[in-house]
Amino acid sequence: MSLEALNERVKTDLAYLNFGGPDWVRPIQHPAGHVYDVVIVGGGQSGLGIAFGLLRERISNILIIDENKEGLEGPWETYARMVTLRTPKHLTSIDLGVPSLTFRSFWEAQTGIEGWEKIDKIPKGDWMNYLRWYRQVLQLPVLNEVTLNDIEPDETGIHKLHIGGTGAPSDKLLARKVILATGIQGGGEWHVPSFISDKLPKTLYAHTSKDIDFKKLKGKKIAILGGGASAYDNANFALSEGVGEAHVFVRRKEMPRINPIRQMEISGLIERFPVLSDSEKYTAISHFFKHNQPPTNDTFNRATSWPGFNLHLGAPWLDVEATIDGAVVTTPQGKFTFDFLVISTGLLTDPGLRPELKRVEKHIARWGDRYQAPEDIANPLLDAHPYLSPGFSFLSRGKEGEKLLYGLFAFNYSALISCGLAASALSGMRYGIPRIVSSVADELFLDHKNESLQEFLTYDVEEFIGEWPPKKDSEDVASPSNTQTIS
């Protein structure tokens, strides 16, 4: 099978599912211009999957905006420096149960069944190619190079999105529902410890989420702070680009060996997470945070195979200093001097860190507002997460913010405690996307439920046209006088 043949198969499959029927959502008018039923912020895998889900629900007055150039959405061509995805290849995600839209179908259309059997994990670049194909074959409405600067809600249920960028058709968009499908950093910001950012010039360090020109560091000595999977991805990538030495520093005395995501994928904990109590949710994610996701075995082996790789366990950074020779890092094992530091310390989640939410973040309920965790597991990092509904909508701290937050949804890493991995891992999207789609569709329906119910109650279009007794047409009815008997 070729990709062209697969494209036709997708069209056939969707036709069998009656995809593309007429919208049921009532359009609304606004003096400031067109009102979208849904604007999705983020054109990566989450945004594309949600758009497809909405179209399946016959909600087509939608738009996706993404700040990146077309084909560069998400992390896959920028700061994701792994060779393959960490997710097992057989797990499905944004296909939403349509076999021809799976990555496997995309891969086998190009390599055959044998090609699928040969790969262990999905190559990162091929996953990005799959997302490009998915967007094209479904003809999803995406505007690239459009940045969301500010969300201005009003009490009528309309959100004015202040936008910029070279792809922006105007300075604002109007939407009834806004979904922040903004990925890892979309719920807060990447974190660089202040003892680093306050003491070093930016010429000496960068977070792993930034664009780092490792070729300029050819032959140089770098340090990577962090023990998660990303640290080893960056070490391997740096060494493959010609860096002389890459030293990974981990505060733990032993490497993390357990990946709790694997257990969650088979236990029902991902798909059923929203039905847990607040206490159970907090306990589960607190435990999850204790297990820093380890590197995959192939990633670790790949990194350690380089002669320039070094691993320092039980070696937290106690201090850094800028010198004429570079950055000096102090650890319990002593001082080390490096030409450049790569910071792989994850992110902070808090709606207050998001510029687009500056008008409403004070109203957004956090977990610290709704749940008092036991002292032994209480964590201010968890408490700062937004307290979301099971359908990923923001909830208000009080009555004052209810109308302002109505119609705003977070399908990004900030949903971790409220909704589990459904928006935070590829393996959870097959469960999370239908849930947020249903939640958005429910709101759109409830917005005009009175009109819909009244139309139902007054509906009087006659469908049945039969009569009894039936009318008889003398020319068509045989009578005994003209009936012939054949013997």
Tab-separated table of C-alpha atoms in Angstrom:
chain	number	residue	atom	x	y	z
A	1	MET	CA	0.000	0.000	0.000
A	2	SER	CA	1.147	3.545	-0.735
A	3	LEU	CA	0.321	6.737	1.135
A	4	GLU	CA	-1.989	7.674	-1.713
A	5	ALA	CA	-3.883	4.421	-1.248
A	6	LEU	CA	-4.000	5.002	2.505
A	7	ASN	CA	-5.462	8.460	1.925
A	8	GLU	CA	-8.306	6.878	-0.021
A	9	ARG	CA	-8.805	4.278	2.682
A	10	VAL	CA	-9.113	7.037	5.299
A	11	LYS	CA	-11.776	8.768	3.214
A	12	THR	CA	-13.675	5.501	2.828
A	13	ASP	CA	-13.481	4.688	6.530
A	14	LEU	CA	-14.733	8.138	7.489
A	15	ALA	CA	-17.548	7.908	4.958
A	16	TYR	CA	-18.663	4.639	6.556
A	17	LEU	CA	-18.723	6.477	9.884
A	18	ASN	CA	-20.851	9.259	8.369
A	19	PHE	CA	-18.109	11.764	9.085
A	20	GLY	CA	-18.806	15.343	8.077
A	21	GLY	CA	-22.537	15.600	8.685
A	22	PRO	CA	-24.271	18.953	9.173
A	23	ASP	CA	-23.470	21.014	12.271
A	24	TRP	CA	-26.006	21.069	15.079
A	25	VAL	CA	-24.447	23.976	16.994
A	26	ARG	CA	-26.420	27.203	16.752
A	27	PRO	CA	-24.316	30.012	15.258
A	28	ILE	CA	-24.243	33.294	17.125
A	29	GLN	CA	-23.644	36.801	15.850
A	30	HIS	CA	-21.344	39.428	17.312
A	31	PRO	CA	-20.781	43.021	16.204
A	32	ALA	CA	-16.998	42.529	16.380
A	33	GLY	CA	-16.973	39.749	13.785
A	34	HIS	CA	-17.155	36.000	13.280
A	35	VAL	CA	-17.473	33.893	16.426
A	36	TYR	CA	-15.837	30.468	16.385
A	37	ASP	CA	-17.523	27.780	18.408
A	38	VAL	CA	-14.095	26.509	19.463
A	39	VAL	CA	-10.563	27.860	19.101
A	40	ILE	CA	-7.839	25.350	19.929
A	41	VAL	CA	-4.522	26.888	20.964
A	42	GLY	CA	-1.779	24.528	19.874
A	43	GLY	CA	-1.431	22.574	16.653
A	44	GLY	CA	0.570	19.662	17.991
A	45	GLN	CA	-0.723	16.144	18.545
A	46	SER	CA	-3.268	17.186	21.201
A	47	GLY	CA	-4.725	20.055	19.205
A	48	LEU	CA	-4.995	18.010	16.027
A	49	GLY	CA	-6.649	15.104	17.831
A	50	ILE	CA	-9.159	17.373	19.569
A	51	ALA	CA	-10.039	19.056	16.274
A	52	PHE	CA	-10.744	15.664	14.683
A	53	GLY	CA	-12.847	14.693	17.687
A	54	LEU	CA	-14.931	17.869	17.401
A	55	LEU	CA	-15.468	17.325	13.681
A	56	ARG	CA	-16.725	13.808	14.440
A	57	GLU	CA	-19.250	15.428	16.769
A	58	ARG	CA	-20.408	17.642	13.880
A	59	ILE	CA	-18.840	20.759	15.358
A	60	SER	CA	-16.986	22.293	12.428
A	61	ASN	CA	-16.919	26.024	13.227
A	62	ILE	CA	-13.497	25.578	14.789
A	63	LEU	CA	-9.960	26.875	14.349
A	64	ILE	CA	-6.506	25.768	15.511
A	65	ILE	CA	-3.772	28.365	16.025
A	66	ASP	CA	-0.102	27.585	16.567
A	67	GLU	CA	2.831	29.900	17.116
A	68	ASN	CA	5.248	27.782	15.064
A	69	LYS	CA	5.785	27.499	11.334
A	70	GLU	CA	3.814	24.800	9.545
A	71	GLY	CA	5.315	21.381	10.115
A	72	LEU	CA	7.239	22.459	13.219
A	73	GLU	CA	4.426	22.256	15.767
A	74	GLY	CA	5.220	20.609	19.090
A	75	PRO	CA	8.704	19.664	20.309
A	76	TRP	CA	9.646	17.021	17.763
A	77	GLU	CA	11.795	19.138	15.438
A	78	THR	CA	13.063	21.530	18.114
A	79	TYR	CA	13.948	20.637	21.701
A	80	ALA	CA	12.917	16.942	21.730
A	81	ARG	CA	16.368	15.449	21.258
A	82	MET	CA	15.533	11.786	21.683
A	83	VAL	CA	16.044	9.356	18.790
A	84	THR	CA	12.707	7.584	19.276
A	85	LEU	CA	9.518	8.131	21.239
A	86	ARG	CA	9.531	6.574	24.697
A	87	THR	CA	5.990	5.263	24.266
A	88	PRO	CA	5.555	1.629	23.150
A	89	LYS	CA	4.854	1.597	19.416
A	90	HIS	CA	1.614	-0.388	19.652
A	91	LEU	CA	-0.288	2.157	21.767
A	92	THR	CA	-2.844	4.178	19.843
A	93	SER	CA	-3.653	7.835	20.411
A	94	ILE	CA	-5.109	10.500	18.146
A	95	ASP	CA	-6.553	8.031	15.646
A	96	LEU	CA	-9.601	7.902	17.965
A	97	GLY	CA	-10.356	4.327	17.012
A	98	VAL	CA	-10.111	4.693	13.221
A	99	PRO	CA	-7.606	1.997	12.138
A	100	SER	CA	-6.511	3.758	8.947
A	101	LEU	CA	-5.524	6.846	10.990
A	102	THR	CA	-3.122	4.972	13.278
A	103	PHE	CA	0.619	5.465	13.075
A	104	ARG	CA	0.908	1.783	12.228
A	105	SER	CA	-1.187	2.264	9.083
A	106	PHE	CA	0.923	5.285	8.148
A	107	TRP	CA	4.127	3.311	8.672
A	108	GLU	CA	3.018	0.143	6.902
A	109	ALA	CA	1.806	2.163	3.910
A	110	GLN	CA	5.446	3.090	3.365
A	111	THR	CA	7.375	0.066	4.654
A	112	GLY	CA	4.949	-2.840	4.584
A	113	ILE	CA	4.079	-5.145	7.478
A	114	GLU	CA	7.710	-6.249	7.636
A	115	GLY	CA	8.763	-2.675	8.296
A	116	TRP	CA	6.432	-2.454	11.271
A	117	GLU	CA	7.820	-5.659	12.752
A	118	LYS	CA	11.375	-4.358	12.451
A	119	ILE	CA	11.014	-1.182	14.518
A	120	ASP	CA	11.164	-1.280	18.305
A	121	LYS	CA	9.988	2.275	18.999
A	122	ILE	CA	8.696	5.021	16.736
A	123	PRO	CA	11.485	7.244	15.339
A	124	LYS	CA	10.962	10.831	16.442
A	125	GLY	CA	11.150	12.333	12.955
A	126	ASP	CA	8.682	9.816	11.592
A	127	TRP	CA	6.208	10.685	14.330
A	128	MET	CA	6.370	14.314	13.210
A	129	ASN	CA	5.816	13.194	9.611
A	130	TYR	CA	2.780	11.254	10.800
A	131	LEU	CA	1.343	14.381	12.457
A	132	ARG	CA	1.871	16.354	9.237
A	133	TRP	CA	0.088	13.652	7.273
A	134	TYR	CA	-2.736	13.426	9.832
A	135	ARG	CA	-3.356	17.169	9.554
A	136	GLN	CA	-3.325	17.040	5.748
A	137	VAL	CA	-5.488	13.966	5.210
A	138	LEU	CA	-8.143	15.267	7.624
A	139	GLN	CA	-7.888	18.809	6.228
A	140	LEU	CA	-7.825	20.311	9.699
A	141	PRO	CA	-8.141	24.125	9.929
A	142	VAL	CA	-4.813	25.404	11.283
A	143	LEU	CA	-3.356	28.914	11.260
A	144	ASN	CA	0.396	28.823	11.825
A	145	GLU	CA	2.656	31.558	13.157
A	146	VAL	CA	-0.139	32.929	15.326
A	147	THR	CA	0.611	33.649	18.974
A	148	LEU	CA	-2.039	33.972	21.664
A	149	ASN	CA	-1.107	36.950	23.802
A	150	ASP	CA	-4.174	37.421	25.965
A	151	ILE	CA	-7.617	35.983	26.643
A	152	GLU	CA	-10.221	38.643	27.381
A	153	PRO	CA	-13.487	37.052	28.516
A	154	ASP	CA	-16.796	38.759	29.068
A	155	GLU	CA	-19.918	37.707	30.903
A	156	THR	CA	-21.827	36.996	27.685
A	157	GLY	CA	-19.805	33.848	27.079
A	158	ILE	CA	-17.545	35.241	24.353
A	159	HIS	CA	-13.762	35.203	24.675
A	160	LYS	CA	-11.778	37.792	22.771
A	161	LEU	CA	-8.389	36.313	21.875
A	162	HIS	CA	-5.702	38.927	21.353
A	163	ILE	CA	-3.255	37.439	18.875
A	164	GLY	CA	-0.089	38.359	17.020
A	165	GLY	CA	2.449	36.848	14.674
A	166	THR	CA	3.036	36.870	10.942
A	167	GLY	CA	0.202	34.392	10.336
A	168	ALA	CA	-2.432	36.317	12.275
A	169	PRO	CA	-5.318	37.433	10.030
A	170	SER	CA	-6.159	40.258	12.471
A	171	ASP	CA	-5.320	41.316	15.995
A	172	LYS	CA	-8.121	39.327	17.600
A	173	LEU	CA	-10.357	36.280	17.296
A	174	LEU	CA	-13.717	35.622	18.951
A	175	ALA	CA	-14.533	32.224	20.447
A	176	ARG	CA	-17.178	30.653	22.628
A	177	LYS	CA	-14.846	27.928	23.841
A	178	VAL	CA	-11.058	28.045	24.123
A	179	ILE	CA	-8.944	24.919	24.567
A	180	LEU	CA	-5.327	25.383	25.645
A	181	ALA	CA	-3.738	22.350	24.001
A	182	THR	CA	-0.326	23.790	24.726
A	183	GLY	CA	1.733	20.783	25.711
A	184	ILE	CA	4.369	20.452	28.390
A	185	GLN	CA	5.027	24.116	29.076
A	186	GLY	CA	1.440	25.233	28.480
A	187	GLY	CA	0.487	25.114	32.153
A	188	GLY	CA	3.397	27.145	33.450
A	189	GLU	CA	7.017	27.602	32.435
A	190	TRP	CA	10.262	25.715	32.118
A	191	HIS	CA	12.242	25.886	35.330
A	192	VAL	CA	15.810	27.069	35.797
A	193	PRO	CA	16.845	27.177	39.483
A	194	SER	CA	17.397	30.745	40.626
A	195	PHE	CA	20.898	30.016	41.928
A	196	ILE	CA	21.826	29.408	38.290
A	197	SER	CA	19.838	32.138	36.532
A	198	ASP	CA	20.855	34.753	39.126
A	199	LYS	CA	24.569	34.014	39.001
A	200	LEU	CA	25.399	33.046	35.423
A	201	PRO	CA	25.165	34.940	32.133
A	202	LYS	CA	22.938	33.277	29.550
A	203	THR	CA	26.005	32.622	27.418
A	204	LEU	CA	26.976	29.901	29.887
A	205	TYR	CA	23.724	27.944	30.229
A	206	ALA	CA	20.419	27.030	28.596
A	207	HIS	CA	17.400	24.957	29.522
A	208	THR	CA	16.839	21.840	27.430
A	209	SER	CA	13.656	23.435	26.051
A	210	LYS	CA	15.716	26.107	24.302
A	211	ASP	CA	17.415	26.023	20.922
A	212	ILE	CA	20.994	24.963	21.680
A	213	ASP	CA	23.614	25.009	18.926
A	214	PHE	CA	25.679	22.035	20.032
A	215	LYS	CA	27.859	22.303	16.936
A	216	LYS	CA	29.335	25.468	18.429
A	217	LEU	CA	30.280	23.378	21.451
A	218	LYS	CA	32.285	20.891	19.386
A	219	GLY	CA	35.150	19.537	21.442
A	220	LYS	CA	33.925	21.410	24.517
A	221	LYS	CA	33.051	20.111	27.968
A	222	ILE	CA	29.421	20.452	29.074
A	223	ALA	CA	27.405	19.564	32.172
A	224	ILE	CA	23.777	18.489	32.270
A	225	LEU	CA	21.760	18.955	35.452
A	226	GLY	CA	18.925	16.449	35.896
A	227	GLY	CA	18.287	12.747	36.190
A	228	GLY	CA	15.239	12.346	33.966
A	229	ALA	CA	15.040	10.847	30.523
A	230	SER	CA	15.599	14.217	28.834
A	231	ALA	CA	19.051	14.555	30.410
A	232	TYR	CA	20.286	11.439	28.623
A	233	ASP	CA	18.574	12.448	25.378
A	234	ASN	CA	20.526	15.693	25.476
A	235	ALA	CA	23.778	13.999	26.445
A	236	ASN	CA	23.543	11.610	23.534
A	237	PHE	CA	22.542	14.349	21.113
A	238	ALA	CA	25.358	16.634	22.262
A	239	LEU	CA	27.973	13.917	21.909
A	240	SER	CA	26.647	12.963	18.475
A	241	GLU	CA	27.067	16.638	17.464
A	242	GLY	CA	30.742	16.589	18.443
A	243	VAL	CA	30.778	17.748	22.060
A	244	GLY	CA	33.927	16.446	23.721
A	245	GLU	CA	32.538	15.548	27.138
A	246	ALA	CA	29.013	15.452	28.543
A	247	HIS	CA	28.653	15.087	32.306
A	248	VAL	CA	25.208	14.254	33.713
A	249	PHE	CA	24.678	15.233	37.364
A	250	VAL	CA	21.917	13.524	39.352
A	251	ARG	CA	21.030	14.334	42.962
A	252	ARG	CA	19.792	10.778	43.592
A	253	LYS	CA	22.316	8.211	44.693
A	254	GLU	CA	20.809	5.607	42.378
A	255	MET	CA	19.328	5.746	38.919
A	256	PRO	CA	15.516	5.650	38.765
A	257	ARG	CA	14.522	2.239	37.445
A	258	ILE	CA	10.737	2.168	37.679
A	259	ASN	CA	8.554	3.847	35.082
A	260	PRO	CA	5.081	4.177	36.661
A	261	ILE	CA	3.550	5.082	33.296
A	262	ARG	CA	3.960	1.475	32.141
A	263	GLN	CA	1.840	0.255	35.062
A	264	MET	CA	-0.765	2.971	34.503
A	265	GLU	CA	-1.099	1.961	30.846
A	266	ILE	CA	-2.290	-1.547	31.698
A	267	SER	CA	-4.107	-1.058	35.004
A	268	GLY	CA	-6.956	1.232	33.969
A	269	LEU	CA	-5.503	4.091	35.979
A	270	ILE	CA	-5.104	6.357	32.942
A	271	GLU	CA	-8.587	5.974	31.515
A	272	ARG	CA	-10.438	5.823	34.862
A	273	PHE	CA	-8.393	8.393	36.771
A	274	PRO	CA	-11.156	11.067	36.898
A	275	VAL	CA	-13.407	8.839	39.025
A	276	LEU	CA	-10.869	8.777	41.865
A	277	SER	CA	-11.435	10.938	44.933
A	278	ASP	CA	-9.312	14.046	45.466
A	279	SER	CA	-7.334	12.223	48.128
A	280	GLU	CA	-6.636	9.312	45.792
A	281	LYS	CA	-5.685	11.580	42.899
A	282	TYR	CA	-3.255	13.600	44.998
A	283	THR	CA	-1.704	10.488	46.503
A	284	ALA	CA	-1.261	8.897	43.069
A	285	ILE	CA	0.401	11.912	41.467
A	286	SER	CA	2.544	12.582	44.527
A	287	HIS	CA	3.835	9.026	44.126
A	288	PHE	CA	4.257	9.609	40.384
A	289	PHE	CA	6.445	12.660	41.055
A	290	LYS	CA	8.760	10.574	43.219
A	291	HIS	CA	9.574	8.348	40.257
A	292	ASN	CA	11.436	10.531	37.818
A	293	GLN	CA	10.819	8.887	34.441
A	294	PRO	CA	13.960	6.881	33.702
A	295	PRO	CA	15.575	6.908	30.283
A	296	THR	CA	14.701	4.058	27.981
A	297	ASN	CA	17.343	1.353	27.985
A	298	ASP	CA	18.356	2.063	24.410
A	299	THR	CA	18.719	5.799	25.138
A	300	PHE	CA	20.886	5.146	28.193
A	301	ASN	CA	23.033	2.601	26.369
A	302	ARG	CA	23.399	4.944	23.428
A	303	ALA	CA	24.554	7.797	25.667
A	304	THR	CA	26.933	5.701	27.765
A	305	SER	CA	28.558	4.198	24.682
A	306	TRP	CA	30.256	7.514	23.939
A	307	PRO	CA	33.774	7.801	25.430
A	308	GLY	CA	32.989	11.358	26.474
A	309	PHE	CA	29.978	10.448	28.622
A	310	ASN	CA	30.215	10.782	32.394
A	311	LEU	CA	27.563	10.164	35.065
A	312	HIS	CA	27.711	11.667	38.564
A	313	LEU	CA	25.224	10.133	41.043
A	314	GLY	CA	24.473	11.674	44.430
A	315	ALA	CA	25.791	14.914	43.020
A	316	PRO	CA	23.378	17.832	43.423
A	317	TRP	CA	24.650	21.237	42.405
A	318	LEU	CA	25.314	23.301	45.511
A	319	ASP	CA	26.558	26.408	43.729
A	320	VAL	CA	27.671	27.784	40.369
A	321	GLU	CA	30.099	30.529	39.505
A	322	ALA	CA	31.106	32.300	36.315
A	323	THR	CA	34.871	32.454	35.789
A	324	ILE	CA	37.205	33.289	32.956
A	325	ASP	CA	37.496	29.555	32.281
A	326	GLY	CA	33.740	28.938	32.141
A	327	ALA	CA	31.101	27.850	34.650
A	328	VAL	CA	32.335	26.316	37.888
A	329	VAL	CA	29.881	23.862	39.472
A	330	THR	CA	30.183	22.902	43.125
A	331	THR	CA	28.933	19.451	44.201
A	332	PRO	CA	29.480	17.280	47.287
A	333	GLN	CA	32.248	15.591	45.294
A	334	GLY	CA	34.085	18.838	44.591
A	335	LYS	CA	34.246	21.566	41.946
A	336	PHE	CA	34.095	21.066	38.169
A	337	THR	CA	34.627	23.574	35.376
A	338	PHE	CA	32.597	23.438	32.171
A	339	ASP	CA	32.298	25.423	28.975
A	340	PHE	CA	28.498	25.269	29.033
A	341	LEU	CA	25.664	24.065	31.264
A	342	VAL	CA	22.473	22.359	30.058
A	343	ILE	CA	19.614	22.536	32.545
A	344	SER	CA	17.182	19.600	32.492
A	345	THR	CA	15.142	20.456	35.579
A	346	GLY	CA	11.636	20.216	34.188
A	347	LEU	CA	8.930	22.805	34.637
A	348	LEU	CA	6.767	24.657	37.103
A	349	THR	CA	2.999	24.485	36.722
A	350	ASP	CA	0.870	27.445	37.806
A	351	PRO	CA	-1.761	29.383	35.809
A	352	GLY	CA	-0.248	32.545	37.235
A	353	LEU	CA	2.845	31.972	35.083
A	354	ARG	CA	0.868	32.051	31.828
A	355	PRO	CA	0.672	35.495	30.180
A	356	GLU	CA	-2.478	34.610	28.210
A	357	LEU	CA	-4.300	33.963	31.503
A	358	LYS	CA	-3.284	37.164	33.269
A	359	ARG	CA	-6.840	38.552	33.299
A	360	VAL	CA	-8.374	35.470	34.895
A	361	GLU	CA	-5.695	33.535	36.756
A	362	LYS	CA	-6.643	35.025	40.111
A	363	HIS	CA	-10.045	33.342	39.758
A	364	ILE	CA	-8.699	29.901	38.779
A	365	ALA	CA	-9.025	27.339	41.561
A	366	ARG	CA	-5.806	25.546	42.460
A	367	TRP	CA	-5.457	22.221	44.187
A	368	GLY	CA	-4.235	24.057	47.252
A	369	ASP	CA	-7.614	25.795	47.377
A	370	ARG	CA	-9.686	22.615	47.242
A	371	TYR	CA	-7.670	19.937	49.024
A	372	GLN	CA	-5.510	19.915	52.128
A	373	ALA	CA	-2.969	17.144	51.587
A	374	PRO	CA	-1.537	15.130	54.493
A	375	GLU	CA	1.744	16.562	55.711
A	376	ASP	CA	3.796	13.567	54.599
A	377	ILE	CA	2.860	13.993	50.911
A	378	ALA	CA	1.954	17.701	50.713
A	379	ASN	CA	3.854	19.382	47.897
A	380	PRO	CA	3.576	23.070	46.910
A	381	LEU	CA	4.396	22.117	43.318
A	382	LEU	CA	1.272	19.959	43.203
A	383	ASP	CA	-0.834	22.480	45.092
A	384	ALA	CA	-0.198	25.117	42.397
A	385	HIS	CA	-1.829	22.998	39.675
A	386	PRO	CA	-5.283	24.152	38.558
A	387	TYR	CA	-8.199	22.212	39.989
A	388	LEU	CA	-10.024	21.185	36.807
A	389	SER	CA	-13.334	19.486	36.120
A	390	PRO	CA	-13.273	15.890	34.813
A	391	GLY	CA	-13.820	17.504	31.390
A	392	PHE	CA	-10.675	19.687	31.671
A	393	SER	CA	-12.476	22.998	32.257
A	394	PHE	CA	-11.111	25.631	34.621
A	395	LEU	CA	-13.110	26.023	37.825
A	396	SER	CA	-13.468	29.227	39.795
A	397	ARG	CA	-12.338	29.977	43.320
A	398	GLY	CA	-15.626	31.814	43.879
A	399	LYS	CA	-18.777	33.100	42.234
A	400	GLU	CA	-17.026	36.186	40.882
A	401	GLY	CA	-14.983	34.268	38.351
A	402	GLU	CA	-17.494	31.653	37.193
A	403	LYS	CA	-18.757	33.501	34.128
A	404	LEU	CA	-15.265	34.666	33.170
A	405	LEU	CA	-13.828	31.148	33.246
A	406	TYR	CA	-16.795	29.495	31.572
A	407	GLY	CA	-15.694	28.026	28.256
A	408	LEU	CA	-11.967	27.840	29.078
A	409	PHE	CA	-10.301	24.411	29.023
A	410	ALA	CA	-6.766	23.208	29.781
A	411	PHE	CA	-5.633	20.143	27.844
A	412	ASN	CA	-1.967	20.341	28.791
A	413	TYR	CA	0.384	19.233	31.558
A	414	SER	CA	-1.457	21.366	34.103
A	415	ALA	CA	-4.275	18.761	34.024
A	416	LEU	CA	-2.020	16.110	35.558
A	417	ILE	CA	-3.508	15.980	39.069
A	418	SER	CA	-7.133	16.549	38.087
A	419	CYS	CA	-7.271	14.265	35.044
A	420	GLY	CA	-4.160	12.098	35.230
A	421	LEU	CA	-2.041	11.381	32.168
A	422	ALA	CA	-4.937	11.875	29.743
A	423	ALA	CA	-3.447	15.168	28.499
A	424	SER	CA	0.121	14.618	29.675
A	425	ALA	CA	1.249	11.488	27.857
A	426	LEU	CA	0.703	10.082	24.401
A	427	SER	CA	-0.660	6.885	25.910
A	428	GLY	CA	-3.439	8.847	27.621
A	429	MET	CA	-4.783	10.802	24.674
A	430	ARG	CA	-7.061	8.066	23.372
A	431	TYR	CA	-8.997	8.534	26.618
A	432	GLY	CA	-8.542	12.239	27.262
A	433	ILE	CA	-9.498	13.572	23.835
A	434	PRO	CA	-12.994	12.004	23.767
A	435	ARG	CA	-13.560	13.319	27.284
A	436	ILE	CA	-12.702	16.935	26.490
A	437	VAL	CA	-14.601	16.776	23.196
A	438	SER	CA	-17.679	15.544	25.017
A	439	SER	CA	-17.280	18.237	27.666
A	440	VAL	CA	-17.023	21.023	25.085
A	441	ALA	CA	-19.956	19.630	23.087
A	442	ASP	CA	-22.071	19.450	26.237
A	443	GLU	CA	-21.379	23.109	27.003
A	444	LEU	CA	-22.233	24.188	23.470
A	445	PHE	CA	-25.507	22.312	23.703
A	446	LEU	CA	-26.392	23.631	27.137
A	447	ASP	CA	-25.722	27.190	26.005
A	448	HIS	CA	-28.901	26.980	23.892
A	449	LYS	CA	-30.771	24.151	25.593
A	450	ASN	CA	-33.945	26.198	26.061
A	451	GLU	CA	-34.223	26.969	22.358
A	452	SER	CA	-33.417	23.375	21.456
A	453	LEU	CA	-36.033	21.995	23.832
A	454	GLN	CA	-38.660	24.459	22.646
A	455	GLU	CA	-38.032	23.526	19.020
A	456	PHE	CA	-38.349	19.873	19.962
A	457	LEU	CA	-41.617	20.434	21.789
A	458	THR	CA	-43.129	22.376	18.875
A	459	TYR	CA	-41.758	20.207	16.080
A	460	ASP	CA	-44.632	19.193	13.808
A	461	VAL	CA	-43.144	18.056	10.514
A	462	GLU	CA	-45.097	15.011	9.372
A	463	GLU	CA	-42.960	12.102	8.262
A	464	PHE	CA	-45.512	9.291	8.008
A	465	ILE	CA	-47.754	9.581	4.924
A	466	GLY	CA	-49.630	6.273	5.038
A	467	GLU	CA	-53.467	6.150	5.127
A	468	TRP	CA	-56.021	3.690	6.395
A	469	PRO	CA	-58.004	2.399	4.800
A	470	PRO	CA	-55.641	2.691	1.843
A	471	LYS	CA	-56.808	4.469	-1.275
A	472	LYS	CA	-57.711	2.066	-4.124
A	473	ASP	CA	-56.789	2.819	-7.696
A	474	SER	CA	-59.195	0.867	-9.920
A	475	GLU	CA	-56.641	0.539	-12.695
A	476	ASP	CA	-54.100	-1.096	-10.444
A	477	VAL	CA	-56.435	-3.470	-8.594
A	478	ALA	CA	-57.268	-6.818	-10.244
A	479	SER	CA	-60.934	-7.876	-10.132
A	480	PRO	CA	-62.383	-11.344	-10.513
A	481	SER	CA	-63.713	-10.448	-13.960
A	482	ASN	CA	-60.338	-9.813	-15.534
A	483	THR	CA	-58.378	-12.469	-13.725
A	484	GLN	CA	-57.142	-15.271	-15.962
A	485	THR	CA	-56.659	-18.829	-14.819
A	486	ILE	CA	-53.802	-20.798	-16.256
A	487	SER	CA	-54.212	-24.536	-16.254
